[in-house]
Tab-separated table of C-alpha atoms in Angstrom:
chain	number	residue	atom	x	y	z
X	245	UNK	CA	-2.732	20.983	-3.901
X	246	UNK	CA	-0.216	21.912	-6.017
X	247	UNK	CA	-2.535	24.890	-7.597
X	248	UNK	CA	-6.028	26.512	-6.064
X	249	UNK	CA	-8.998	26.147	-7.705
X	250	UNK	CA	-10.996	29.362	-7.909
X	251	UNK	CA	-15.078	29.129	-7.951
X	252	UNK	CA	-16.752	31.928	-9.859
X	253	UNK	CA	-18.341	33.006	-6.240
X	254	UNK	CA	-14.945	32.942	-4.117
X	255	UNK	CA	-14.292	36.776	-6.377
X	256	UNK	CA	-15.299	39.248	-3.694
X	257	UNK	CA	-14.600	41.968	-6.339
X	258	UNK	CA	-12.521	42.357	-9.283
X	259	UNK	CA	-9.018	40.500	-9.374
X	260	UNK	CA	-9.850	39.853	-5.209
X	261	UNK	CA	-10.681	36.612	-3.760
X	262	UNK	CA	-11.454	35.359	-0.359
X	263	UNK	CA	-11.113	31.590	0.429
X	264	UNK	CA	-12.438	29.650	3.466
X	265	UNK	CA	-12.382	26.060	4.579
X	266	UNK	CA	-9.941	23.438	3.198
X	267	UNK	CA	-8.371	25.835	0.982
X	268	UNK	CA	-7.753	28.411	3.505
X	269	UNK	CA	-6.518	25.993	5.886
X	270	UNK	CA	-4.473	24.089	3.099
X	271	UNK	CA	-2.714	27.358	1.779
X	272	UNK	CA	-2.102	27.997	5.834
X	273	UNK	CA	-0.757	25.203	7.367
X	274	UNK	CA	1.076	23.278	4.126
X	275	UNK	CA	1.833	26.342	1.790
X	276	UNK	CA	2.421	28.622	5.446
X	277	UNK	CA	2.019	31.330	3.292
X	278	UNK	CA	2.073	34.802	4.658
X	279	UNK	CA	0.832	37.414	3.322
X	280	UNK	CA	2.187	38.695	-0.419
X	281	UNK	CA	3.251	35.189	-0.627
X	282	UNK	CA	2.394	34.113	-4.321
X	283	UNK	CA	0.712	31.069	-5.129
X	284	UNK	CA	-0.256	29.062	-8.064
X	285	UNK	CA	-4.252	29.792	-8.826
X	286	UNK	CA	-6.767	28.629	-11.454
X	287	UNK	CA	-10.900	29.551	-12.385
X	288	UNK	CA	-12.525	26.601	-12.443
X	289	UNK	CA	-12.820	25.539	-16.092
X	290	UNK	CA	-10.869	28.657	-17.073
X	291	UNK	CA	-7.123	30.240	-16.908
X	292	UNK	CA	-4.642	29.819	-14.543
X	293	UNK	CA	-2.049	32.918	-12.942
X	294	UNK	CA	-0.754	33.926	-9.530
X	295	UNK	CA	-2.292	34.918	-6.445
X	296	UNK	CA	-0.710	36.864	-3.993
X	297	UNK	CA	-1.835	36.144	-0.850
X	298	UNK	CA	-3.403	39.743	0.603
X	299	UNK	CA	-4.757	38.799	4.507
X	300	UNK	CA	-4.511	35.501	6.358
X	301	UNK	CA	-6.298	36.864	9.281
X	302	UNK	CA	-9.055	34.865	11.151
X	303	UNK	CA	-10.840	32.109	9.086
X	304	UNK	CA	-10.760	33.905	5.921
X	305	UNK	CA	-7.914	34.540	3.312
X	306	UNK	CA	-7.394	36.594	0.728
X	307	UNK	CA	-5.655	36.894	-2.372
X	308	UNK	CA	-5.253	39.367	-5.440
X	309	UNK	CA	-5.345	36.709	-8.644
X	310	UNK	CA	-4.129	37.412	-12.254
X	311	UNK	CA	-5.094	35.151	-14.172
X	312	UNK	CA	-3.909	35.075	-18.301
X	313	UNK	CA	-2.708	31.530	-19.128
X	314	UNK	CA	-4.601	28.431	-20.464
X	315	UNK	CA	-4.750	25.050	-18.478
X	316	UNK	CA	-2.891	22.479	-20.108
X	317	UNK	CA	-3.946	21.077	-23.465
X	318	UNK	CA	-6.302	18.562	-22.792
X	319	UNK	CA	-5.557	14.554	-23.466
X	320	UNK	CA	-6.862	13.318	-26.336
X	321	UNK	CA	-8.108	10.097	-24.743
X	322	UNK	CA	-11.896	9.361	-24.266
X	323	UNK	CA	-11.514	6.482	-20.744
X	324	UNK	CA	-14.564	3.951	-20.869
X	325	UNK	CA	-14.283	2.025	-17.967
X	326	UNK	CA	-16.263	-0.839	-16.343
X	327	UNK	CA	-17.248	0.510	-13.108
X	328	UNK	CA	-14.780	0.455	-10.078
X	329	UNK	CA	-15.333	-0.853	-6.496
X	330	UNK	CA	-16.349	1.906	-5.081
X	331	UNK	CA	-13.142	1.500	-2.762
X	332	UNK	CA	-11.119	2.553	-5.669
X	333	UNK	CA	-13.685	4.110	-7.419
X	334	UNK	CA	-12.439	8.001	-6.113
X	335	UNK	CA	-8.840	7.441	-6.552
X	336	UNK	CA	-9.351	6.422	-10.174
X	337	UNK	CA	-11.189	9.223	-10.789
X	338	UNK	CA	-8.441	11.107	-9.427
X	339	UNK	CA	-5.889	9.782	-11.106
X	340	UNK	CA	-7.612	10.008	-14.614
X	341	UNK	CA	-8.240	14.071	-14.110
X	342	UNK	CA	-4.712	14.739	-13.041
X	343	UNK	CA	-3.385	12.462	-16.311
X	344	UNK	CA	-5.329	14.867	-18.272
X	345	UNK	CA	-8.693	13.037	-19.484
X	346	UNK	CA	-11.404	14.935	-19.943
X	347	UNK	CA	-14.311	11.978	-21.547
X	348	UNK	CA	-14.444	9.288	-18.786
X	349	UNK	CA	-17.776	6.848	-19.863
X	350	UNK	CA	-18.218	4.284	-16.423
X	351	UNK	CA	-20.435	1.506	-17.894
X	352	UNK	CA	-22.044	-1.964	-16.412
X	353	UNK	CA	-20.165	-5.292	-17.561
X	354	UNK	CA	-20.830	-9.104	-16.744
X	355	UNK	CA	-18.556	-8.877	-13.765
X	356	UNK	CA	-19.259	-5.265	-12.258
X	357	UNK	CA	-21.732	-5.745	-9.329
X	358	UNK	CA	-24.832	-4.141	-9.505
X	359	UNK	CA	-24.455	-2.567	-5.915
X	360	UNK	CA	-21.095	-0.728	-7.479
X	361	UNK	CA	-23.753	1.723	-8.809
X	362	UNK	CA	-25.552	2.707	-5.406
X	363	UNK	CA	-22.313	3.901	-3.897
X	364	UNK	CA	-22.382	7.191	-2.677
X	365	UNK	CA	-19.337	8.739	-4.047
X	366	UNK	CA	-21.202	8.608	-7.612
X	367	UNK	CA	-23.373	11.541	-6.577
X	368	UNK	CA	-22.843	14.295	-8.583
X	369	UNK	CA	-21.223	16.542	-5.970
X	370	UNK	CA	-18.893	13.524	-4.374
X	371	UNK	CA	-17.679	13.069	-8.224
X	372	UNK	CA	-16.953	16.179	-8.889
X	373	UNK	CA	-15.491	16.811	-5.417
X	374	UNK	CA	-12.500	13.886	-6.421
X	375	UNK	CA	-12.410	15.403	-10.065
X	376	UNK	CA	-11.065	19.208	-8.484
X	377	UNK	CA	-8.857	17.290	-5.973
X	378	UNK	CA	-7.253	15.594	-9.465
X	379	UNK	CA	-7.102	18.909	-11.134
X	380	UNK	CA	-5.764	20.787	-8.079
X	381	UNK	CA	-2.875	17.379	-8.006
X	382	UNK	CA	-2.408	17.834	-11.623
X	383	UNK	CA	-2.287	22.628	-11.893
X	384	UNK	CA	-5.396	21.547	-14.514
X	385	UNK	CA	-8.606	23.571	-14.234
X	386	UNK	CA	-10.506	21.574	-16.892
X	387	UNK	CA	-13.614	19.112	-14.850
X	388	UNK	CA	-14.087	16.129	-17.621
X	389	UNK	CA	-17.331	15.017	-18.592
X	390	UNK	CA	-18.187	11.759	-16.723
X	391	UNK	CA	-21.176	9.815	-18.124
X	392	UNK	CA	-23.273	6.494	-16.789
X	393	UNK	CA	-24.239	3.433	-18.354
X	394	UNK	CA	-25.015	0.699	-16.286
X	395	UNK	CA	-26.176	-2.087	-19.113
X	396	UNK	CA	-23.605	-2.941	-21.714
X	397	UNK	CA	-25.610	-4.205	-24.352
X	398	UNK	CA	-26.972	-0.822	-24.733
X	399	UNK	CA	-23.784	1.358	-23.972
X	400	UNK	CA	-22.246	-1.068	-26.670
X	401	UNK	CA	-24.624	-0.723	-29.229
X	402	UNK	CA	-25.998	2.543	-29.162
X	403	UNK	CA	-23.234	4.884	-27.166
X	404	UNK	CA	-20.385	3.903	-28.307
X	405	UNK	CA	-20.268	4.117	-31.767
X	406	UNK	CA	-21.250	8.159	-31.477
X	407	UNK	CA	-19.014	8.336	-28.438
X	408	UNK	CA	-16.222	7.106	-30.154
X	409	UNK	CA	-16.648	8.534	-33.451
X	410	UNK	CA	-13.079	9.629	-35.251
X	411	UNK	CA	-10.860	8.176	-32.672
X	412	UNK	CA	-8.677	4.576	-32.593
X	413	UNK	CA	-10.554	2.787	-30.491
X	414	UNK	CA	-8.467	-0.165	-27.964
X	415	UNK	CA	-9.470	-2.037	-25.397
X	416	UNK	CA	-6.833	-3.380	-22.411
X	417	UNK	CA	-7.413	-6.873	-22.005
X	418	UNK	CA	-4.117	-8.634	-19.923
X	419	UNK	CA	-2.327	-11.622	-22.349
X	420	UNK	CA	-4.885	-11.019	-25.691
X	421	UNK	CA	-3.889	-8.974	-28.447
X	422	UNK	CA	-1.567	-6.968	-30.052
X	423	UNK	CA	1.244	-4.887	-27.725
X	424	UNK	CA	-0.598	-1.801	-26.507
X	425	UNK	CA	0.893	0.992	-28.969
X	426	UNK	CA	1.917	4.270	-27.000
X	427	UNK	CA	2.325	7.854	-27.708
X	428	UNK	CA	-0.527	8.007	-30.135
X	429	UNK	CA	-0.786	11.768	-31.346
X	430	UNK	CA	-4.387	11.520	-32.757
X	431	UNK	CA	-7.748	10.825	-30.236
X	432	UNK	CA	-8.040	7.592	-29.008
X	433	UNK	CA	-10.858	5.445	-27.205
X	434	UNK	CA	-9.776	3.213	-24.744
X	435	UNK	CA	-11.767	0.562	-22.826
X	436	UNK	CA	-10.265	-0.838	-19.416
X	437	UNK	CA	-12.492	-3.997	-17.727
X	438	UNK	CA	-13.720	-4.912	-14.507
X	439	UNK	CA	-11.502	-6.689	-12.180
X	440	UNK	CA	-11.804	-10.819	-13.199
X	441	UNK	CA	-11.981	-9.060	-16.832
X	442	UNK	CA	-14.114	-8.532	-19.704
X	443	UNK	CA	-16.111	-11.844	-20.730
X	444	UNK	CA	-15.036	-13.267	-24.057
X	445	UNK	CA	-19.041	-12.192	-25.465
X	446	UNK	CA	-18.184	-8.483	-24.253
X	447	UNK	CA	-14.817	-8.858	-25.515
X	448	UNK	CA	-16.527	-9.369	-29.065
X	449	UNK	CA	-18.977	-6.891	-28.930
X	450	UNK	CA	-16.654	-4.328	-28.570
X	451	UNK	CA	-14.109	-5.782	-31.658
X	452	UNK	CA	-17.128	-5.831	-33.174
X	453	UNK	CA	-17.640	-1.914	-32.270
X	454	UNK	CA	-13.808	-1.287	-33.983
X	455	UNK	CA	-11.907	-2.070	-30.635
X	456	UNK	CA	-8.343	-3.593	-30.763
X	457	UNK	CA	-7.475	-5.371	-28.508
X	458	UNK	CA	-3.878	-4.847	-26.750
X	459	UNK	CA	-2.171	-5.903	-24.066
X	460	UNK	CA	0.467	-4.421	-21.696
X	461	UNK	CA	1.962	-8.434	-21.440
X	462	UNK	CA	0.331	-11.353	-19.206
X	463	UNK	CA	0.739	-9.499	-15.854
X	464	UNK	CA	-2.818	-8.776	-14.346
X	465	UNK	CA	-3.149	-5.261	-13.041
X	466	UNK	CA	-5.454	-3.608	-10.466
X	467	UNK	CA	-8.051	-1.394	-12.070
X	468	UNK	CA	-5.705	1.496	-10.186
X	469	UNK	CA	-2.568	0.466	-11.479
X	470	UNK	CA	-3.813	-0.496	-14.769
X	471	UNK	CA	-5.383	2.900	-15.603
X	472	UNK	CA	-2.514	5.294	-15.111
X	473	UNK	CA	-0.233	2.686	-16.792
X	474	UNK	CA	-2.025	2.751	-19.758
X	475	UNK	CA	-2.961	6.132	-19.858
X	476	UNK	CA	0.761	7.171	-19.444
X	477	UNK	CA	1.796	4.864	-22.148
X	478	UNK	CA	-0.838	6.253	-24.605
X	479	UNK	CA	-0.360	10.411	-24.016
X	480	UNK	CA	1.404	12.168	-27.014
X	481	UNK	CA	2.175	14.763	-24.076
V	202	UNK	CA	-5.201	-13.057	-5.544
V	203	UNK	CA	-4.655	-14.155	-8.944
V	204	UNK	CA	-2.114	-16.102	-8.205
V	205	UNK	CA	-1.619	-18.789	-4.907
V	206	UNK	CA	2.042	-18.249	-4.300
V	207	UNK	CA	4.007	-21.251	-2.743
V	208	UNK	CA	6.591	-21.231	-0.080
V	209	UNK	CA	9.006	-24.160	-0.272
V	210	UNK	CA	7.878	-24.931	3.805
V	211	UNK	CA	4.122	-25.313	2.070
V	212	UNK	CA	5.268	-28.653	0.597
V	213	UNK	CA	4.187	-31.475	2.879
V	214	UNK	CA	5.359	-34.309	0.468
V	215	UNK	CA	6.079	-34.426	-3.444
V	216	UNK	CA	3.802	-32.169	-5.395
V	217	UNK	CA	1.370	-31.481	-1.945
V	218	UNK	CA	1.368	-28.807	-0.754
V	219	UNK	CA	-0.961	-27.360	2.717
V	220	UNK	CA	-1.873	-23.787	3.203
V	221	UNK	CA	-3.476	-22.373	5.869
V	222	UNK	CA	-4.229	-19.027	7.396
V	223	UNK	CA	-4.830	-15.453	5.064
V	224	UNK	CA	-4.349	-17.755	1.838
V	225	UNK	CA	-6.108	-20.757	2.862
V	226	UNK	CA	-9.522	-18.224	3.580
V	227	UNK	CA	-8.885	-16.678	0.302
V	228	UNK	CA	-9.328	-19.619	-1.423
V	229	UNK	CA	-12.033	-20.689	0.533
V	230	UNK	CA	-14.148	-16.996	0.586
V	231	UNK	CA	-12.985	-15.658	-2.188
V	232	UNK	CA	-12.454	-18.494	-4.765
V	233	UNK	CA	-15.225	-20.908	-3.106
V	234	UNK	CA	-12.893	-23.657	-4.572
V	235	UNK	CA	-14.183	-27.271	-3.869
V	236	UNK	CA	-11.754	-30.201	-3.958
V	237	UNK	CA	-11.242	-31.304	-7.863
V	238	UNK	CA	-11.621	-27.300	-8.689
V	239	UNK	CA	-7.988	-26.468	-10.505
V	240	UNK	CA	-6.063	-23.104	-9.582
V	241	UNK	CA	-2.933	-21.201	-10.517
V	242	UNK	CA	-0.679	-21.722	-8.451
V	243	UNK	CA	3.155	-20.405	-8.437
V	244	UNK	CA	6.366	-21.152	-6.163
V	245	UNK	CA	8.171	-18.180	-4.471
V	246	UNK	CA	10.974	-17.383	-7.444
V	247	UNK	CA	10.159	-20.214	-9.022
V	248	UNK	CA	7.424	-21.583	-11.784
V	249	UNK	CA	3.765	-21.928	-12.223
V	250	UNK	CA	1.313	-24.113	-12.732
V	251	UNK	CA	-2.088	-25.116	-11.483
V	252	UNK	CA	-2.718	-26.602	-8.050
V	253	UNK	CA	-5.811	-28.810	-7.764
V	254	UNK	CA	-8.336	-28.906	-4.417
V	255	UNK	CA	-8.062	-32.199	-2.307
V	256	UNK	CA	-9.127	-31.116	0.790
V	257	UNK	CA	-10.824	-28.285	2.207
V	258	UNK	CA	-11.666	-29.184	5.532
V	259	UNK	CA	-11.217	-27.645	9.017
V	260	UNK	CA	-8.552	-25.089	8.586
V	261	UNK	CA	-6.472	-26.652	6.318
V	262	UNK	CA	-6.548	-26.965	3.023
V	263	UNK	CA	-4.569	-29.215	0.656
V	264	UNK	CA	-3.557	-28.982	-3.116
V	265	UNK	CA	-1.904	-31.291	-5.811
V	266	UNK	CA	0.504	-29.366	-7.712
V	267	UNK	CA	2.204	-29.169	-11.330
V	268	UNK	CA	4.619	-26.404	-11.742
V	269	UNK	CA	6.411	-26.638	-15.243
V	270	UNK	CA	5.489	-22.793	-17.040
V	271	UNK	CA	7.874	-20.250	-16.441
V	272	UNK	CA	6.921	-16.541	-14.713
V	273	UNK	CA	6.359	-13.610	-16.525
V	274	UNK	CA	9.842	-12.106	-18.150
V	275	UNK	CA	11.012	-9.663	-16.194
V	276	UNK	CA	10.683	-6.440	-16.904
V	277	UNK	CA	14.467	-4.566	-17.796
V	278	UNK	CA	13.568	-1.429	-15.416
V	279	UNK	CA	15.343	-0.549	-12.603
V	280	UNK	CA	13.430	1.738	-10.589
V	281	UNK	CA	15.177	4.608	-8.648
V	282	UNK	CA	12.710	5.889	-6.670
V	283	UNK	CA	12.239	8.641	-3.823
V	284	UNK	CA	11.313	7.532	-0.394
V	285	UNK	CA	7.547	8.159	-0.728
V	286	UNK	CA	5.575	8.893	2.230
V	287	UNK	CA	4.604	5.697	4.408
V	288	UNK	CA	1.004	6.038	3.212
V	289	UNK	CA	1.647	5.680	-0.315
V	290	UNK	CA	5.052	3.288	0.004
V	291	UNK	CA	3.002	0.215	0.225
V	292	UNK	CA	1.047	1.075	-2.732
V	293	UNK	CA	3.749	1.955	-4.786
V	294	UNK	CA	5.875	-1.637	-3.979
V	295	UNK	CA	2.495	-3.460	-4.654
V	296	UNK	CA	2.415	-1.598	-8.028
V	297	UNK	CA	5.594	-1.929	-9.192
V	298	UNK	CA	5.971	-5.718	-8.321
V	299	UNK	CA	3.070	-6.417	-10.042
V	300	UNK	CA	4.452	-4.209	-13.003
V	301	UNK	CA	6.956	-6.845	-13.301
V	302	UNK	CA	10.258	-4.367	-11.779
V	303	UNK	CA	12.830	-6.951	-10.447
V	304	UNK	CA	15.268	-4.042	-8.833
V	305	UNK	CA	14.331	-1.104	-6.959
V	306	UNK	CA	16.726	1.900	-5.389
V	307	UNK	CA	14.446	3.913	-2.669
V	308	UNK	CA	16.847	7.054	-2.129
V	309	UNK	CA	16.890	9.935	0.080
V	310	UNK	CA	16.495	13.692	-1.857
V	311	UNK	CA	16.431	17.086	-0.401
V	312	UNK	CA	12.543	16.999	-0.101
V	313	UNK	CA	12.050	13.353	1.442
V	314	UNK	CA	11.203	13.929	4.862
V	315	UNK	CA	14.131	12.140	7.265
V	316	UNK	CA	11.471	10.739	9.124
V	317	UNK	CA	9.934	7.813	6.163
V	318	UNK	CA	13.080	6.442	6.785
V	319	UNK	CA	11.658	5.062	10.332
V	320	UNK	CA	8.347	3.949	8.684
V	321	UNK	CA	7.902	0.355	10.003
V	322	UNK	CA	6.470	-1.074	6.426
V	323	UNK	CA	10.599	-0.736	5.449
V	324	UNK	CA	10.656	-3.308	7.525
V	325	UNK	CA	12.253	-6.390	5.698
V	326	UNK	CA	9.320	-8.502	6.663
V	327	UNK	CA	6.318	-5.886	5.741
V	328	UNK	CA	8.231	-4.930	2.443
V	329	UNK	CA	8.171	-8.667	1.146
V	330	UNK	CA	4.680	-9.181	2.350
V	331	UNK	CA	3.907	-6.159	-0.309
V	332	UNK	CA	6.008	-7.598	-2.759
V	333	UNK	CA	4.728	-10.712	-2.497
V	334	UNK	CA	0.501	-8.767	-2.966
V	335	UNK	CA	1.789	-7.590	-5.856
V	336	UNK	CA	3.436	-11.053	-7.365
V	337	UNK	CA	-0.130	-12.631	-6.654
V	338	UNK	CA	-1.924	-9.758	-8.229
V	339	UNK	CA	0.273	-9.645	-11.348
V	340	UNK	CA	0.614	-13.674	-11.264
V	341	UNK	CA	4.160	-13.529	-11.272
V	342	UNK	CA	6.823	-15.278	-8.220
V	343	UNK	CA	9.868	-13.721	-8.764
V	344	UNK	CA	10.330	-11.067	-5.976
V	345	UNK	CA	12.218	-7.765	-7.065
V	346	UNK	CA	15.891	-6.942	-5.622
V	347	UNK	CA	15.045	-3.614	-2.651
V	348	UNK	CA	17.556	-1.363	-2.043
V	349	UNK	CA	17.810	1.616	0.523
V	350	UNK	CA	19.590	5.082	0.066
V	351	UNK	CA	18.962	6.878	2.256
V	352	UNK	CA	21.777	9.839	1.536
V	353	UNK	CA	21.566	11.373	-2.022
V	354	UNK	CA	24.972	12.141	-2.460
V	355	UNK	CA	27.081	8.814	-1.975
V	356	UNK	CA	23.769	7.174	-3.903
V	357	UNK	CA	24.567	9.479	-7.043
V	358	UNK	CA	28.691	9.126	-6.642
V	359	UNK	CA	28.676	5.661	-5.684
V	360	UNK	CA	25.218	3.420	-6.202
V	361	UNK	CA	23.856	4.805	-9.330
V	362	UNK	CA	26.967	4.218	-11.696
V	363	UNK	CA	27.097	0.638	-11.024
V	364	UNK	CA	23.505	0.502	-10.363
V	365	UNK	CA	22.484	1.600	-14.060
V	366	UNK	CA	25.551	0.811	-15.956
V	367	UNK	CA	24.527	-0.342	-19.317
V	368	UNK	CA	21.278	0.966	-19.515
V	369	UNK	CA	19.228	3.978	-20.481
V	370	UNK	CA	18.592	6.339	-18.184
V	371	UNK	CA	15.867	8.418	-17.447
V	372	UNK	CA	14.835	11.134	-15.465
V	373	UNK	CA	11.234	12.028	-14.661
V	374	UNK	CA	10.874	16.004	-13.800
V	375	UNK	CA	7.318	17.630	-14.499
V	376	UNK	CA	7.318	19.705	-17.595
V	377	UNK	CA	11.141	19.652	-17.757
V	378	UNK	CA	13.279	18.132	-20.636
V	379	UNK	CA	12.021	15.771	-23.665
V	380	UNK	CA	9.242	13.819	-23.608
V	381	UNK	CA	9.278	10.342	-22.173
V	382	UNK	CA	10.182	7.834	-24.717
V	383	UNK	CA	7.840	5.013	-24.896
V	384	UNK	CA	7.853	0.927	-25.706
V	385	UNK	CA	12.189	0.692	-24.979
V	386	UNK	CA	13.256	-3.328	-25.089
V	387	UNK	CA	16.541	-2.695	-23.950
V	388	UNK	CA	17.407	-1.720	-20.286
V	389	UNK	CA	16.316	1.159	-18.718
V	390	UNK	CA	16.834	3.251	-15.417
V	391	UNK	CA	14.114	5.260	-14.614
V	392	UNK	CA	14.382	7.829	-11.787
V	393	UNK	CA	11.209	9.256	-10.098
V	394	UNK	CA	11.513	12.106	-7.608
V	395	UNK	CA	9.806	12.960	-4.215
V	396	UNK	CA	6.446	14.690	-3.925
V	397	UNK	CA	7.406	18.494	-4.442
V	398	UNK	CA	10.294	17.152	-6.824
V	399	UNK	CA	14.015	17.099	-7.443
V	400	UNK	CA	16.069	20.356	-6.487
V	401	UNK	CA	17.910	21.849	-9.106
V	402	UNK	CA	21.434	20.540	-7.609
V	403	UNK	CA	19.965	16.557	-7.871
V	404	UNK	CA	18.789	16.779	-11.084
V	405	UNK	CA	22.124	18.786	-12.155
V	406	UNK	CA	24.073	15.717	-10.430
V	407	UNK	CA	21.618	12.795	-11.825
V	408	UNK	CA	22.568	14.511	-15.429
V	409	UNK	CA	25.849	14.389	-14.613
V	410	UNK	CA	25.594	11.087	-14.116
V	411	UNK	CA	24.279	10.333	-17.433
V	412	UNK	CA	20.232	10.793	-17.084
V	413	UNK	CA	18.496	12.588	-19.565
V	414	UNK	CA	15.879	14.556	-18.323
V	415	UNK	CA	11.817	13.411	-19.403
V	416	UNK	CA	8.679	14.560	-19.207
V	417	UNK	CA	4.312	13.048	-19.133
V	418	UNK	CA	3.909	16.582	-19.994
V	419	UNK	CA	3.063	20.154	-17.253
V	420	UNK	CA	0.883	17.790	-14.960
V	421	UNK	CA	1.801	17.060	-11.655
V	422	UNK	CA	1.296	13.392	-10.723
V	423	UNK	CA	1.012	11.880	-7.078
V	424	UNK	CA	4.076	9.114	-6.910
V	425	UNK	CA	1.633	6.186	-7.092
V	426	UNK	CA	0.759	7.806	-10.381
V	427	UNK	CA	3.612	8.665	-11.810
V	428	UNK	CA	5.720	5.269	-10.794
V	429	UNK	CA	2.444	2.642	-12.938
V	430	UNK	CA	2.029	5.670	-15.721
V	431	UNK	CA	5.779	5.816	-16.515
V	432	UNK	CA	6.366	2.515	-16.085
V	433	UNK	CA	3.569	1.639	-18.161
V	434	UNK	CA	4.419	3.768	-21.016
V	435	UNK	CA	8.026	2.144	-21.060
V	436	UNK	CA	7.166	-1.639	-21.237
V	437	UNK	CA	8.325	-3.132	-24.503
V	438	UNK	CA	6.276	-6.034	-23.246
């Protein structure tokens, strides 16, 4: 937690918060912060500042927050990506807030499994639970937007093309295709498969959306790996 | 498993080879292979090829193989990495094996805890066994070179200017320096610091040493984000 994430109803009055639970205990036993300690604080979806740490008594703590300065700029990267095993589903998720992403698309492909969509960390507050541990990782404040589409056929067809309108769209598949470029300043789309891979008629569908495909070389990557190594190859920073 | 990697005591006569145990089963479970079914095989630092099913009974299982291809090319990184926490050390060898790394430093800093020095997956037995996940992920054989440092100071005097002679080298500090080149073919040291970072005095001593200081951008990444999404951004594949 290398910042704290402020909710509009932790502000017990103007400029004062009071924090309970993990944060509390967080800021007390790995910060050990005592009080007019100051600590790195952001509003949810807002600025970031200081807080200096006001009581620590008891369960609840309190801090007196300033807040004036604007998250990071966001990456200019919209992530579709065939949905995860719900094993690595959360730390995905993670990883893509703290990188910066703020358009993550999770859609159905040939070799996603159909149970990957019951899994409970997909409900809405489980989601957004993983998204605010990325942003609290990454000093971001910014939740992305994280949209569903289980069946490709329509996610390709009618989605996509609106989703992905203005940007340079690529999609990662290991050994085909051009070298993955990097450092692109302008938006980009990129699509990441499920583990065994896109099939050859989703692989077409989506050159046939205005997808290039690229390639990071023949080495197969987990969906874990893969994500923050192309990610981190594509930010402009 | 992407990849069935061979151990020269696998070979029970010319081009046979009989595995049993955790790869065996994953053949079995995972790959429900049948005897004629063909799959890619590869020989501990050696080539690859394709292995074919003769028998799958009991608890042996035996394949035919052809090994003429050569692995991937290695990747001309040398990682210099802070001793990460046990929990994430396996993660990050598994990752950066399968990245393609062939030699990397672990190193003691200021903020690595003395302690991850006694973690038992350093052991020279658990490390390979990670090394050799992320070979059979990434379809490569050829393990990567592990070296242990545990004291900063003789590691920047004495290890690192042998260690990275002749290439370029690179240190990664959060919102600190240029930004991360990208796509570099010729050799490259990239160092990556502990969670809670380099002190001022390391990175002072690493730029003495001849490290420009980079930058993803203001984000703070976990290690096993920051060692695929840096590595990923400087593949020249």
């Amino acid at each position: 937690m290398n910042l704290i994430l402020l909710h509009p109803d932790d502000f017990i009055g103007e400029g004062e918060v009071r924090l309970t639970g993990r944060r509390a205990d967080h800021v007390r036993e790995v910060h050990r912060a005592v009080p007019g300690e100051a600590l790195r604080v952001g509003l949810l979806n807002g600025k970031t500042g200081i807080g200096v740490v006001r009581n620590s008594d008891g369960t609840d703590l309190t801090l007196s927050v300033s807040l004036s300065a604007d998250p990071p700029a966001p990456v200019l990267v919209t992530l579709l990506l065939a949905m995860p095993r719900p094993k690595v589903f959360r730390r995905v998720i993670q990883c893509a807030t703290s990188l910066g992403i703020k358009r993550i698309a999770l859609f159905g492909a040939f070799r996603v499994e159909k149970s990957y969509w019951k899994s409970p960390w997909l409900a809405l507050d489980e989601l957004r639970n993983q998204m605010i541990l990325g942003l609290e990782q990454a000093c971001d404040t910014v939740l992305p937007e994280v949209t569903l589409h289980p069946h490709f056929k329509p996610f390709v067809e009618d989605v996509i093309p609106l989703l992905t309108e203005g940007t340079r769209r690529l999609v990662a598949h290991p050994g085909q295709g051009g070298v993955c470029p990097s450092a692109i300043p302008s938006p980009v789309s990129l699509a990441i498969g499920p583990e065994g891979g896109f099939t050859d008629y989703e692989i077409e569908r989506l050159v046939g959306a205005g997808f290039e495909s690229v390639t990071l070389g023949v080495r197969i990557l987990r969906t874990e790996q893969a994500v923050p190594a192309l990610l981190g190859r594509l930010l402009a920073v």
